[in-house]
PDB file of C-alpha atoms in Angstrom:
ATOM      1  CA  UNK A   1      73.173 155.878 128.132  1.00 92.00           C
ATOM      2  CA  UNK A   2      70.344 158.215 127.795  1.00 95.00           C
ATOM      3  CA  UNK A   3      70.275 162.168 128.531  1.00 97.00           C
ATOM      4  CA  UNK A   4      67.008 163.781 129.305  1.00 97.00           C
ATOM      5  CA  UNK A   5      66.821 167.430 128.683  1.00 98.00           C
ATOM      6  CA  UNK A   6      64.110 170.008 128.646  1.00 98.00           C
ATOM      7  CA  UNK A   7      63.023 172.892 125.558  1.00 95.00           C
ATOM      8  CA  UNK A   8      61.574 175.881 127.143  1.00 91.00           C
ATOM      9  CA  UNK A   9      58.962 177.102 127.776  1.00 94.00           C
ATOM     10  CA  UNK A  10      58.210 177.306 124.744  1.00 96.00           C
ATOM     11  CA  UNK A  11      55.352 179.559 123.832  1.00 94.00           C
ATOM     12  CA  UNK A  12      51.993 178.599 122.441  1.00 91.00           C
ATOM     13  CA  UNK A  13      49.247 180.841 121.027  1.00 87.00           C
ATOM     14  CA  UNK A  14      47.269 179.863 124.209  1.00 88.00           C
ATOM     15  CA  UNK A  15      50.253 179.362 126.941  1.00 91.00           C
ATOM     16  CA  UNK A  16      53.562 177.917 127.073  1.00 94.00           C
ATOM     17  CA  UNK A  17      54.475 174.619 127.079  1.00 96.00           C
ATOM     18  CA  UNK A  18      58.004 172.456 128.089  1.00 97.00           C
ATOM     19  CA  UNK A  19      58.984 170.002 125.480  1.00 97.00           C
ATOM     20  CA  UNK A  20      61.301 167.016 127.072  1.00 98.00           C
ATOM     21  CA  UNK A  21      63.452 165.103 124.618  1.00 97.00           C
ATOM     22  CA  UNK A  22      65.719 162.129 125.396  1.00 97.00           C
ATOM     23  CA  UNK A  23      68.874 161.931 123.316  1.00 97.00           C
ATOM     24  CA  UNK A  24      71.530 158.921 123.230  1.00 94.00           C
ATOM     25  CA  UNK A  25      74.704 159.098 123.888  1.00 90.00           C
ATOM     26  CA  UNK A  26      75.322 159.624 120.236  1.00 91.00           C
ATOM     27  CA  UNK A  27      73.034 162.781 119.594  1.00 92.00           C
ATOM     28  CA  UNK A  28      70.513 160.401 118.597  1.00 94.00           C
ATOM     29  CA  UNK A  29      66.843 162.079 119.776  1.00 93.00           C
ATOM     30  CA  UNK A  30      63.776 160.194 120.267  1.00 92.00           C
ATOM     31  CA  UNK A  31      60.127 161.870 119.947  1.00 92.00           C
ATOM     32  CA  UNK A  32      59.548 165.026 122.188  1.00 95.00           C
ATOM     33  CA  UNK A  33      57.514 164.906 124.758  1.00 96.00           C
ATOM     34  CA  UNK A  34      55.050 168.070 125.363  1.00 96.00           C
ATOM     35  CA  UNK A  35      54.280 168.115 128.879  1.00 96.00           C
ATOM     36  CA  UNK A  36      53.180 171.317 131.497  1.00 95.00           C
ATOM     37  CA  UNK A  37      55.340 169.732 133.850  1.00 96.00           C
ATOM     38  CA  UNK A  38      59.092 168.439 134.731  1.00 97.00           C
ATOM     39  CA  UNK A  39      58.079 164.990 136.697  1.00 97.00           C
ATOM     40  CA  UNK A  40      55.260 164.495 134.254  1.00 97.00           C
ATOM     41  CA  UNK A  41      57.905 165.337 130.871  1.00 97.00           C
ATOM     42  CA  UNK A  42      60.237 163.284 132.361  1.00 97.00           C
ATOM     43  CA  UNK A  43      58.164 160.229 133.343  1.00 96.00           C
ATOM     44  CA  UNK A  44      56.848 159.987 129.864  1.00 96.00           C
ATOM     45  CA  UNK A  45      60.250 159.834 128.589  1.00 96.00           C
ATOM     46  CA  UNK A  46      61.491 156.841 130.744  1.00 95.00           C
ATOM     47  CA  UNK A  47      58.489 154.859 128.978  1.00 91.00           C
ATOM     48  CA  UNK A  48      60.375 151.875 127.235  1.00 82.00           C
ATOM     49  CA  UNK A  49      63.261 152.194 129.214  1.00 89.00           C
ATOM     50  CA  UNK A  50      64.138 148.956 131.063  1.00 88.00           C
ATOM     51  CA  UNK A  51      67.317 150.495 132.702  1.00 92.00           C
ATOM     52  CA  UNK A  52      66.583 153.693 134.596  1.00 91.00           C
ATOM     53  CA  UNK A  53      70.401 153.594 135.524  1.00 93.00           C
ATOM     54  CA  UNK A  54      71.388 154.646 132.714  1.00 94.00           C
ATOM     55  CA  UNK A  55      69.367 157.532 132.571  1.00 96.00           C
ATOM     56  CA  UNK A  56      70.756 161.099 133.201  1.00 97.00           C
ATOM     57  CA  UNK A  57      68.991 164.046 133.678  1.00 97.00           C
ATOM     58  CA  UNK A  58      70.417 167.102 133.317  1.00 98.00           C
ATOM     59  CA  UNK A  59      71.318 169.811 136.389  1.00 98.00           C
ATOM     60  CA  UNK A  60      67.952 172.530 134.811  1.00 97.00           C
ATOM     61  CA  UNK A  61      66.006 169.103 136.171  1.00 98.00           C
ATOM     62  CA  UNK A  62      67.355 168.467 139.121  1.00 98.00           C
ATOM     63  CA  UNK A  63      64.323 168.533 141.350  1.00 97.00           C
ATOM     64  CA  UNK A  64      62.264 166.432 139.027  1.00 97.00           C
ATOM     65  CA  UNK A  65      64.804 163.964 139.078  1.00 97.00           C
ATOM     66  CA  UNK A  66      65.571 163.681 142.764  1.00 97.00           C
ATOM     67  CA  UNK A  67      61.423 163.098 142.939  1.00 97.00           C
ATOM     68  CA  UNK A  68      62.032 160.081 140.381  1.00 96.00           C
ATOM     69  CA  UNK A  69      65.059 158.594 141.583  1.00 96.00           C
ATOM     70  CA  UNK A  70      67.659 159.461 138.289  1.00 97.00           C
ATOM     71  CA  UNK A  71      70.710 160.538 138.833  1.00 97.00           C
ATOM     72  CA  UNK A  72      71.489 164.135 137.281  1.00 98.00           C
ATOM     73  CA  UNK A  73      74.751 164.472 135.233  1.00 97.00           C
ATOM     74  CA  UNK A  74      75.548 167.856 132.338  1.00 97.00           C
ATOM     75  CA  UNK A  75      74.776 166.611 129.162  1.00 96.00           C
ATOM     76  CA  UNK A  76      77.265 165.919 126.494  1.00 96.00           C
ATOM     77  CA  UNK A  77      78.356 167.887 123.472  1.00 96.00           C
ATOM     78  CA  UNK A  78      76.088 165.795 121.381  1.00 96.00           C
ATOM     79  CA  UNK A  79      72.885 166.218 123.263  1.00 97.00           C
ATOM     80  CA  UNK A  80      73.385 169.779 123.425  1.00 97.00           C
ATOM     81  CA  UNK A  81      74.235 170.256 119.554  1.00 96.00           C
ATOM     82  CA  UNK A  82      71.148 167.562 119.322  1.00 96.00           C
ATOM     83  CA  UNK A  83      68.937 169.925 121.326  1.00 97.00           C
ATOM     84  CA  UNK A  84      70.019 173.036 119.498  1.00 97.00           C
ATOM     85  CA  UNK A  85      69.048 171.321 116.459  1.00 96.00           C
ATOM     86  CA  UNK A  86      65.708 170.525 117.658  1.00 96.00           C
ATOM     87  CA  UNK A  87      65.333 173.799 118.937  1.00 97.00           C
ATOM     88  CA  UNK A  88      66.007 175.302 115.631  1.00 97.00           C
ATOM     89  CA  UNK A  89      63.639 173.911 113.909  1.00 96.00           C
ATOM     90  CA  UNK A  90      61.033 173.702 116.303  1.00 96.00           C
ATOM     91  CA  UNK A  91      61.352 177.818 115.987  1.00 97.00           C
ATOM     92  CA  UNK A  92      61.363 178.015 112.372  1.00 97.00           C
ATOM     93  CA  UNK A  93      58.384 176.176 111.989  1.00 96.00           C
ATOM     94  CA  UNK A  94      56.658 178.891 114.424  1.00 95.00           C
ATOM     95  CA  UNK A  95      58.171 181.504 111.950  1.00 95.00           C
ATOM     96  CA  UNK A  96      56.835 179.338 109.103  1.00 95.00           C
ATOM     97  CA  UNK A  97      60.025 178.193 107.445  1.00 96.00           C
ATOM     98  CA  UNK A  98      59.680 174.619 108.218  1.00 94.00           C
ATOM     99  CA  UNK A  99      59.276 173.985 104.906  1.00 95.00           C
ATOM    100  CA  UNK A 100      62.925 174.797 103.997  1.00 95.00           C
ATOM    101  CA  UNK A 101      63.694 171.787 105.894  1.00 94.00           C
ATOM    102  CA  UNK A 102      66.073 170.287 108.686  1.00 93.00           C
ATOM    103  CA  UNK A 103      68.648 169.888 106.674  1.00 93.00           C
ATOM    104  CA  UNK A 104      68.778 173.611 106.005  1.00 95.00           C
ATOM    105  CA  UNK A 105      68.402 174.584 109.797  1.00 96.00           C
ATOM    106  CA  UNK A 106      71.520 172.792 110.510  1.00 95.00           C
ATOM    107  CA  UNK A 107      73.668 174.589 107.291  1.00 96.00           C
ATOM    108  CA  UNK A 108      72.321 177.790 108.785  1.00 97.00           C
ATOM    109  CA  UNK A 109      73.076 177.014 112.350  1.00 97.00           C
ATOM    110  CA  UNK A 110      76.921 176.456 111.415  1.00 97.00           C
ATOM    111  CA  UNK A 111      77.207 179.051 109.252  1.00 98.00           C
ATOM    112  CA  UNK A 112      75.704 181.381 111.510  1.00 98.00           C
ATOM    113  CA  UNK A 113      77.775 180.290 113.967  1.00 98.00           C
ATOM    114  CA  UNK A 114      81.034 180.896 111.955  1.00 98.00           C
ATOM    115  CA  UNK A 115      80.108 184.784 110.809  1.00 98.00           C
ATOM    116  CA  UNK A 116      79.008 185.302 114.324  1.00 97.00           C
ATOM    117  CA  UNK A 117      82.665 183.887 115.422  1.00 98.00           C
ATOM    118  CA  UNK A 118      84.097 185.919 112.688  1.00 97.00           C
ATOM    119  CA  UNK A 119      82.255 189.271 113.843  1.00 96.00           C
ATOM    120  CA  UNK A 120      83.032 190.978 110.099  1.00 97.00           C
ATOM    121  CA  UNK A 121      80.952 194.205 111.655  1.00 95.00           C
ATOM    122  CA  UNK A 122      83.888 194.801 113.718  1.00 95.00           C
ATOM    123  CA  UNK A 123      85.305 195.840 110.240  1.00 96.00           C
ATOM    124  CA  UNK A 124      82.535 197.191 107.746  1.00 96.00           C
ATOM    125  CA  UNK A 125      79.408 198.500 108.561  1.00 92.00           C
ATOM    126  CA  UNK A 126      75.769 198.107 106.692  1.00 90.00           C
ATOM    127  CA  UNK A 127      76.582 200.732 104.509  1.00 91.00           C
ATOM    128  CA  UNK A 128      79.565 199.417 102.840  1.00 95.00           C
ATOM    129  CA  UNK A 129      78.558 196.913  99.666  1.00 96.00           C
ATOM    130  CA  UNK A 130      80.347 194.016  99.386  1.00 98.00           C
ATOM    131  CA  UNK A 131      80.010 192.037  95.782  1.00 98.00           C
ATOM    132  CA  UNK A 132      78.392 188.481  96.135  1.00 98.00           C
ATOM    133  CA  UNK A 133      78.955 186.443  92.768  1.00 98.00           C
ATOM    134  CA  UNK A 134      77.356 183.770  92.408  1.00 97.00           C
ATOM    135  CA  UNK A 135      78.568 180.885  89.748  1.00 95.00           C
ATOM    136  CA  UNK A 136      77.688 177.251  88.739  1.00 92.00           C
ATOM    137  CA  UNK A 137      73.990 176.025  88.887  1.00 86.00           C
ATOM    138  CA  UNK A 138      72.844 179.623  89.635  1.00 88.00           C
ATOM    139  CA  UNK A 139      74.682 182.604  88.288  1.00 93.00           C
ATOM    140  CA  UNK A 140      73.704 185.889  89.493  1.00 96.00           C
ATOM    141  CA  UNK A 141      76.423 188.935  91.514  1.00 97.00           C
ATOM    142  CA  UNK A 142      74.329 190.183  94.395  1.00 98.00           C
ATOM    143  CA  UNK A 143      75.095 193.221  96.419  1.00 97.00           C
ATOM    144  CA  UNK A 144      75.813 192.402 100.167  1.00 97.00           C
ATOM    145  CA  UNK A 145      76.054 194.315 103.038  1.00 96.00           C
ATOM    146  CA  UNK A 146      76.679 193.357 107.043  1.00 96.00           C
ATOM    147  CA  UNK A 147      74.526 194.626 109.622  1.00 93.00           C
ATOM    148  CA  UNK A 148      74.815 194.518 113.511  1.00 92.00           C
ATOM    149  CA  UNK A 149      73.439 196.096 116.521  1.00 83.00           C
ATOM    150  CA  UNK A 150      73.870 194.973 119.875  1.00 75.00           C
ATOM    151  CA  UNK A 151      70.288 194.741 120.672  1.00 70.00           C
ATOM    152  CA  UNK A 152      68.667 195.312 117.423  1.00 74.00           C
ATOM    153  CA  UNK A 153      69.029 193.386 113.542  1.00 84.00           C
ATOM    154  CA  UNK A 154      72.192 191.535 112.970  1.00 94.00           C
ATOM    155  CA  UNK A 155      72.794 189.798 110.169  1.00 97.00           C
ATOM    156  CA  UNK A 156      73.879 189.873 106.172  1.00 98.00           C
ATOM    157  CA  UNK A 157      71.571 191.369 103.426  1.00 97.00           C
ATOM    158  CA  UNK A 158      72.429 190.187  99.818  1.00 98.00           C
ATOM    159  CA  UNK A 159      70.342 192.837  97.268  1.00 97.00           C
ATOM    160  CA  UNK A 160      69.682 191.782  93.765  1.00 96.00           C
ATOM    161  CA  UNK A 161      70.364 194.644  92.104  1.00 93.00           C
ATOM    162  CA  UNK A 162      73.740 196.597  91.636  1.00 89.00           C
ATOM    163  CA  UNK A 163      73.382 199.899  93.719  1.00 92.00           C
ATOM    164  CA  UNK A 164      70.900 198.911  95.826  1.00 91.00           C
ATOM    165  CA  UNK A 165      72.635 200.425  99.077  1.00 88.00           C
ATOM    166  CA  UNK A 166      72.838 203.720  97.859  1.00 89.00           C
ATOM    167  CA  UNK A 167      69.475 204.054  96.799  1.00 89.00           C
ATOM    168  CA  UNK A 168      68.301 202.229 100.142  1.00 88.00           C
ATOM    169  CA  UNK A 169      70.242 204.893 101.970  1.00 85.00           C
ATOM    170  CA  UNK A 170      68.737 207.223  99.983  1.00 87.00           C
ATOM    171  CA  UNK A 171      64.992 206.279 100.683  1.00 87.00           C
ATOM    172  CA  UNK A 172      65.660 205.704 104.449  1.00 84.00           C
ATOM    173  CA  UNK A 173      66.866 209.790 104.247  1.00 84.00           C
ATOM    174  CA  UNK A 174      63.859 210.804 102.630  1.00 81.00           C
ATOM    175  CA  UNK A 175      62.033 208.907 104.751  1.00 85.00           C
ATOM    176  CA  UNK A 176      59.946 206.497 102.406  1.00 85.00           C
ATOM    177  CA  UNK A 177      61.036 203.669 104.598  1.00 83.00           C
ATOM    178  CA  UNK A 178      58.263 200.904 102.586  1.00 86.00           C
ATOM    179  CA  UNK A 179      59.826 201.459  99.442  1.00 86.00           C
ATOM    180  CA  UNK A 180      63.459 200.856 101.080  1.00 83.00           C
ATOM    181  CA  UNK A 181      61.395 197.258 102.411  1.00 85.00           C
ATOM    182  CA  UNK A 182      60.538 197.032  98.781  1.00 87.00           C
ATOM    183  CA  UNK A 183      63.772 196.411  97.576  1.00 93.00           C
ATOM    184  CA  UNK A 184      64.470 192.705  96.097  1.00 96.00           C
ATOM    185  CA  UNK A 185      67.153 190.984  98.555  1.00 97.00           C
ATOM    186  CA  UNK A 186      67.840 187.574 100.552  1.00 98.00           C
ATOM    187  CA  UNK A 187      68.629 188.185 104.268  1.00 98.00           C
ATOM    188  CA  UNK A 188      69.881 186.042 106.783  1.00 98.00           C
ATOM    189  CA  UNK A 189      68.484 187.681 110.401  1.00 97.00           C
ATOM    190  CA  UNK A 190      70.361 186.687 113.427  1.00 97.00           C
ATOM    191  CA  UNK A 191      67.118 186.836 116.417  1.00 95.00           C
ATOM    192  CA  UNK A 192      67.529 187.282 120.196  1.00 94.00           C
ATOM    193  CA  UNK A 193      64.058 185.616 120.214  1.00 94.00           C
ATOM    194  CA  UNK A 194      62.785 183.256 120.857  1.00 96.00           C
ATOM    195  CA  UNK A 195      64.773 182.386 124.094  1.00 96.00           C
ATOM    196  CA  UNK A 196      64.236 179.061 123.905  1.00 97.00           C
ATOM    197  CA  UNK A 197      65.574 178.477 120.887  1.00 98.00           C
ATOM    198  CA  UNK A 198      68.582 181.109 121.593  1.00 97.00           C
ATOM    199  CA  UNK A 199      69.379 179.739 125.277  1.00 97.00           C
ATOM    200  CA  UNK A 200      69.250 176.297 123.682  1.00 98.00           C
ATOM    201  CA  UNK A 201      72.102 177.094 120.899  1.00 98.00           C
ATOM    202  CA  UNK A 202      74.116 179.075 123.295  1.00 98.00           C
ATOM    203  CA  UNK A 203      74.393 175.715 125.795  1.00 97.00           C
ATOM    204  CA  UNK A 204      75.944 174.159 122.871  1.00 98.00           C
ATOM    205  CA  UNK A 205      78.236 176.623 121.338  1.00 97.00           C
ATOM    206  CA  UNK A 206      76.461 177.583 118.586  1.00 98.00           C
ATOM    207  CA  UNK A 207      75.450 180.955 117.418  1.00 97.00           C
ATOM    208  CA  UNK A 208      73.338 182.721 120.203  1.00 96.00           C
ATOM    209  CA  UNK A 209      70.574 184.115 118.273  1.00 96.00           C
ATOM    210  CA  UNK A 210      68.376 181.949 116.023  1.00 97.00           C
ATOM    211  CA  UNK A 211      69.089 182.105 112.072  1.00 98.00           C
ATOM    212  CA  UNK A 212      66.207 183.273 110.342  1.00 97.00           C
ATOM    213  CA  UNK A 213      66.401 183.493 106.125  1.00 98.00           C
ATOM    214  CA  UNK A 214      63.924 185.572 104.534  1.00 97.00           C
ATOM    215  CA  UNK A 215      62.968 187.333 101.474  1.00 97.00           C
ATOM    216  CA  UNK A 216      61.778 190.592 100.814  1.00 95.00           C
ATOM    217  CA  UNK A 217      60.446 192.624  97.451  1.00 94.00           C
ATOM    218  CA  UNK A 218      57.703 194.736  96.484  1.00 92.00           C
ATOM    219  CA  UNK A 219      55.268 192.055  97.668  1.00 91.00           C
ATOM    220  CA  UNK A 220      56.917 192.179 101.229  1.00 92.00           C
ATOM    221  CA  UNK A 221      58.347 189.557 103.147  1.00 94.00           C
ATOM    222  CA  UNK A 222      58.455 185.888 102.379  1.00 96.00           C
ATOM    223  CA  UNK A 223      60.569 182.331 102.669  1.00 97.00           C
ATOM    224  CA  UNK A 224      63.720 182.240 100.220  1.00 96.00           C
ATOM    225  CA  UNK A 225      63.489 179.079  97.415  1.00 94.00           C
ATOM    226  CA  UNK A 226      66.002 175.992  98.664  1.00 92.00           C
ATOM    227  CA  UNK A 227      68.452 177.415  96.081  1.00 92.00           C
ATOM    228  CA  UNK A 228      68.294 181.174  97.512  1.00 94.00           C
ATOM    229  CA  UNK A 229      68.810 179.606 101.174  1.00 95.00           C
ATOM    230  CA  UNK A 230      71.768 177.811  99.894  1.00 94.00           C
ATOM    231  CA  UNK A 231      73.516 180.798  98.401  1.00 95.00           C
ATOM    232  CA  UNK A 232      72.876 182.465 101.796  1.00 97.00           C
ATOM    233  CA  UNK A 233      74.252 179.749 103.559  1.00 97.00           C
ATOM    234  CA  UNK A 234      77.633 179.890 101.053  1.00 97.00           C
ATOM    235  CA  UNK A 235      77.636 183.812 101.573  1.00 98.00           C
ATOM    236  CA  UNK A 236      77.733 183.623 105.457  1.00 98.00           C
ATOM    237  CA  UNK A 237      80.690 181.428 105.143  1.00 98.00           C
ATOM    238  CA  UNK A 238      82.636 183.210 102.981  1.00 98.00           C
ATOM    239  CA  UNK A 239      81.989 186.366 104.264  1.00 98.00           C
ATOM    240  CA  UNK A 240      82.671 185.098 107.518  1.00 98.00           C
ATOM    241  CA  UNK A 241      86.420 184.348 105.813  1.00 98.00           C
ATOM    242  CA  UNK A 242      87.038 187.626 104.719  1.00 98.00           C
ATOM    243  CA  UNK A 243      89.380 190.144 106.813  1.00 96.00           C
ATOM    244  CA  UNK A 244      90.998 193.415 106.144  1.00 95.00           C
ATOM    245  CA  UNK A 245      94.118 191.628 105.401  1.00 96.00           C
ATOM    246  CA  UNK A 246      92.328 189.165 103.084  1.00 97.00           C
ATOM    247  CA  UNK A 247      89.646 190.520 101.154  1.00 97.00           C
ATOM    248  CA  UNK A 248      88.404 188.139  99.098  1.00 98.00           C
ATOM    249  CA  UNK A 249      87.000 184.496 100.231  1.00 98.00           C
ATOM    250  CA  UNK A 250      85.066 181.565  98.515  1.00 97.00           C
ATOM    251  CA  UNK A 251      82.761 179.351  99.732  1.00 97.00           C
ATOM    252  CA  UNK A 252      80.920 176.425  97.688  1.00 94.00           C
ATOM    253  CA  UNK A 253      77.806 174.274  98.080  1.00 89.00           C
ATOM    254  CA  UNK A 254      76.455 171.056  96.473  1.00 85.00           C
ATOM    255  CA  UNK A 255      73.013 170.273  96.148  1.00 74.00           C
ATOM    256  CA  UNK A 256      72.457 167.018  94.271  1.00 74.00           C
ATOM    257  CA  UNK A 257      74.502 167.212  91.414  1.00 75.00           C
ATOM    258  CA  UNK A 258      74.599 171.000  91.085  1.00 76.00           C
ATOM    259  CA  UNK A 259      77.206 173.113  92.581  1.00 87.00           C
ATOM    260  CA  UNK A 260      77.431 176.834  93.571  1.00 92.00           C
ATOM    261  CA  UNK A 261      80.171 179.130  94.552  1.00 96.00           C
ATOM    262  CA  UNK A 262      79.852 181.841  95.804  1.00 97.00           C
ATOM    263  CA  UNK A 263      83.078 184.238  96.101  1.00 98.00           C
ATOM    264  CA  UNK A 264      82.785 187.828  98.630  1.00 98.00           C
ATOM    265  CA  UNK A 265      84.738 190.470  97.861  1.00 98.00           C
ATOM    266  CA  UNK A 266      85.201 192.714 100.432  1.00 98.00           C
ATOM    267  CA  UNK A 267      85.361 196.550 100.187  1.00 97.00           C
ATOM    268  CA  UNK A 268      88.089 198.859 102.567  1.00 95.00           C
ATOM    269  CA  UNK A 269      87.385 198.134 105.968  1.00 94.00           C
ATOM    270  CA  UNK A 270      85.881 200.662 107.861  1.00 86.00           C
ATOM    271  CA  UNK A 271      88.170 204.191 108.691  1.00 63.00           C
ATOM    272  CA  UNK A 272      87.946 204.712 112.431  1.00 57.00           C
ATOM    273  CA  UNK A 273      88.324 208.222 113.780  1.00 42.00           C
TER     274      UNK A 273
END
């Protein structure tokens, strides 16, 4: 059995453009197909298909597929995770951060997915440091802090430096908001944008913005190293498993033969008045 499904629109610098993918009943995906239009998408993806019977499209293509003669059916769990996926990456590489790799897209998507679950802003706000220490290949203790606003920056900061939030604080009050930019740290930013990508990892459960790492410093904003993007990965998950009641959580990655962990410890959750 095949599922088609449909990306988008997905914007160009000229335009937009639908991209149609055909996934197996496995999560399996074949190329993408970039087409202006359903019928047209969806024709090129029943190319090599002897058995157009065991085709479905889903409902979002309903009228294409009533014009072609395929049945419509909702997709399952692994055509939507497979289409998230997809989705992910497809963004990233618009944000330049393709180079991290698909691999990486899908360790961010799941982490994401569990802090976002976890919702540790409920409890501690972005001025609250949290200590990040890193152990094993890399060895460094960052200072982390949460961030969330309901339509604004969400996400999880980890600064290099010890102190860093107070003197950011400090800088945004005095107003010398580049030099606050300026300050060394590895970010994970949660996006509402693009909606493709967000509407496309919301259909399958996942986190419902797009994961975004960066880097910033004195020479602005860049893409974190594969080890950075790791330890980001490690700190959304163990932050994600911290709670009032249980301050402290570790989380550990492997990359080759090297392993990390990284181990959150929580300050006081936040007094409520």
């Amino acid at each position: 059995m095949f599922h088609l499904l449909k990306l988008g629109p997905v914007p160009l610098s000229l335009g937009t453009t639908g991209v149609y993918l055909r996934i197996g009943e496995a999560g399996d995906p074949s190329a993408p197909v970039f087409e202006q239009e359903d019928v047209a998408g969806l024709r090129a993806l029943l190319a090599g298909v002897e058995d157009p019977s065991q085709v479905r499209c889903e409902p979002a293509l309903a009228d294409a597929a009533a014009q072609l003669g395929l049945a419509v059916e909702p997709p399952p769990q692994a055509a939507l995770s497979a289409r998230a996926a997809i989705a992910t990456f497809l963004a990233w590489g618009q944000r330049g951060l393709s180079g991290l790799g698909s691999d990486k897209a899908l360790l961010f998507v799941q982490a994401s997915t569990e802090y976002w679950d976890a919702k540790p802003w409920l409890h501690w706000d972005d001025g609250q440091p949290f200590v990040v220490d890193v152990t094993g290949a890399h060895e460094h203790t960052y200072e982390g802090c949460v961030f969330y606003a309901d339509d604004g920056l969400t996400g999880l900061a980890l600064y290099e430096r010890p102190g860093a939030l107070a003197w950011l604080l400090e800088l945004q009050v005095h107003g010398q908001t580049e030099e606050a930019k300026a300050l060394p740290a590895i970010a994970v930013s949660l996006e509402a944008t693009p909606a493709y990508a967000v509407d496309a990892l919301a259909a399958a459960g996942r986190v419902p913005r797009l994961p975004l790492p960066l880097k910033s410093g004195p020479q602005g904003v860049s893409v974190p190293s594969s080890l950075e993007a790791l330890i980001l990965v490690a700190a959304l998950r163990a932050v994600a498993r911290v709670s009032p009641e249980q301050p402290v959580a570790i989380s550990s990655m492997v990359a080759g033969e090297a392993r990390m962990d990284v181990r959150v410890r929580a300050p006081p959750p936040r007094v409520r008045n």
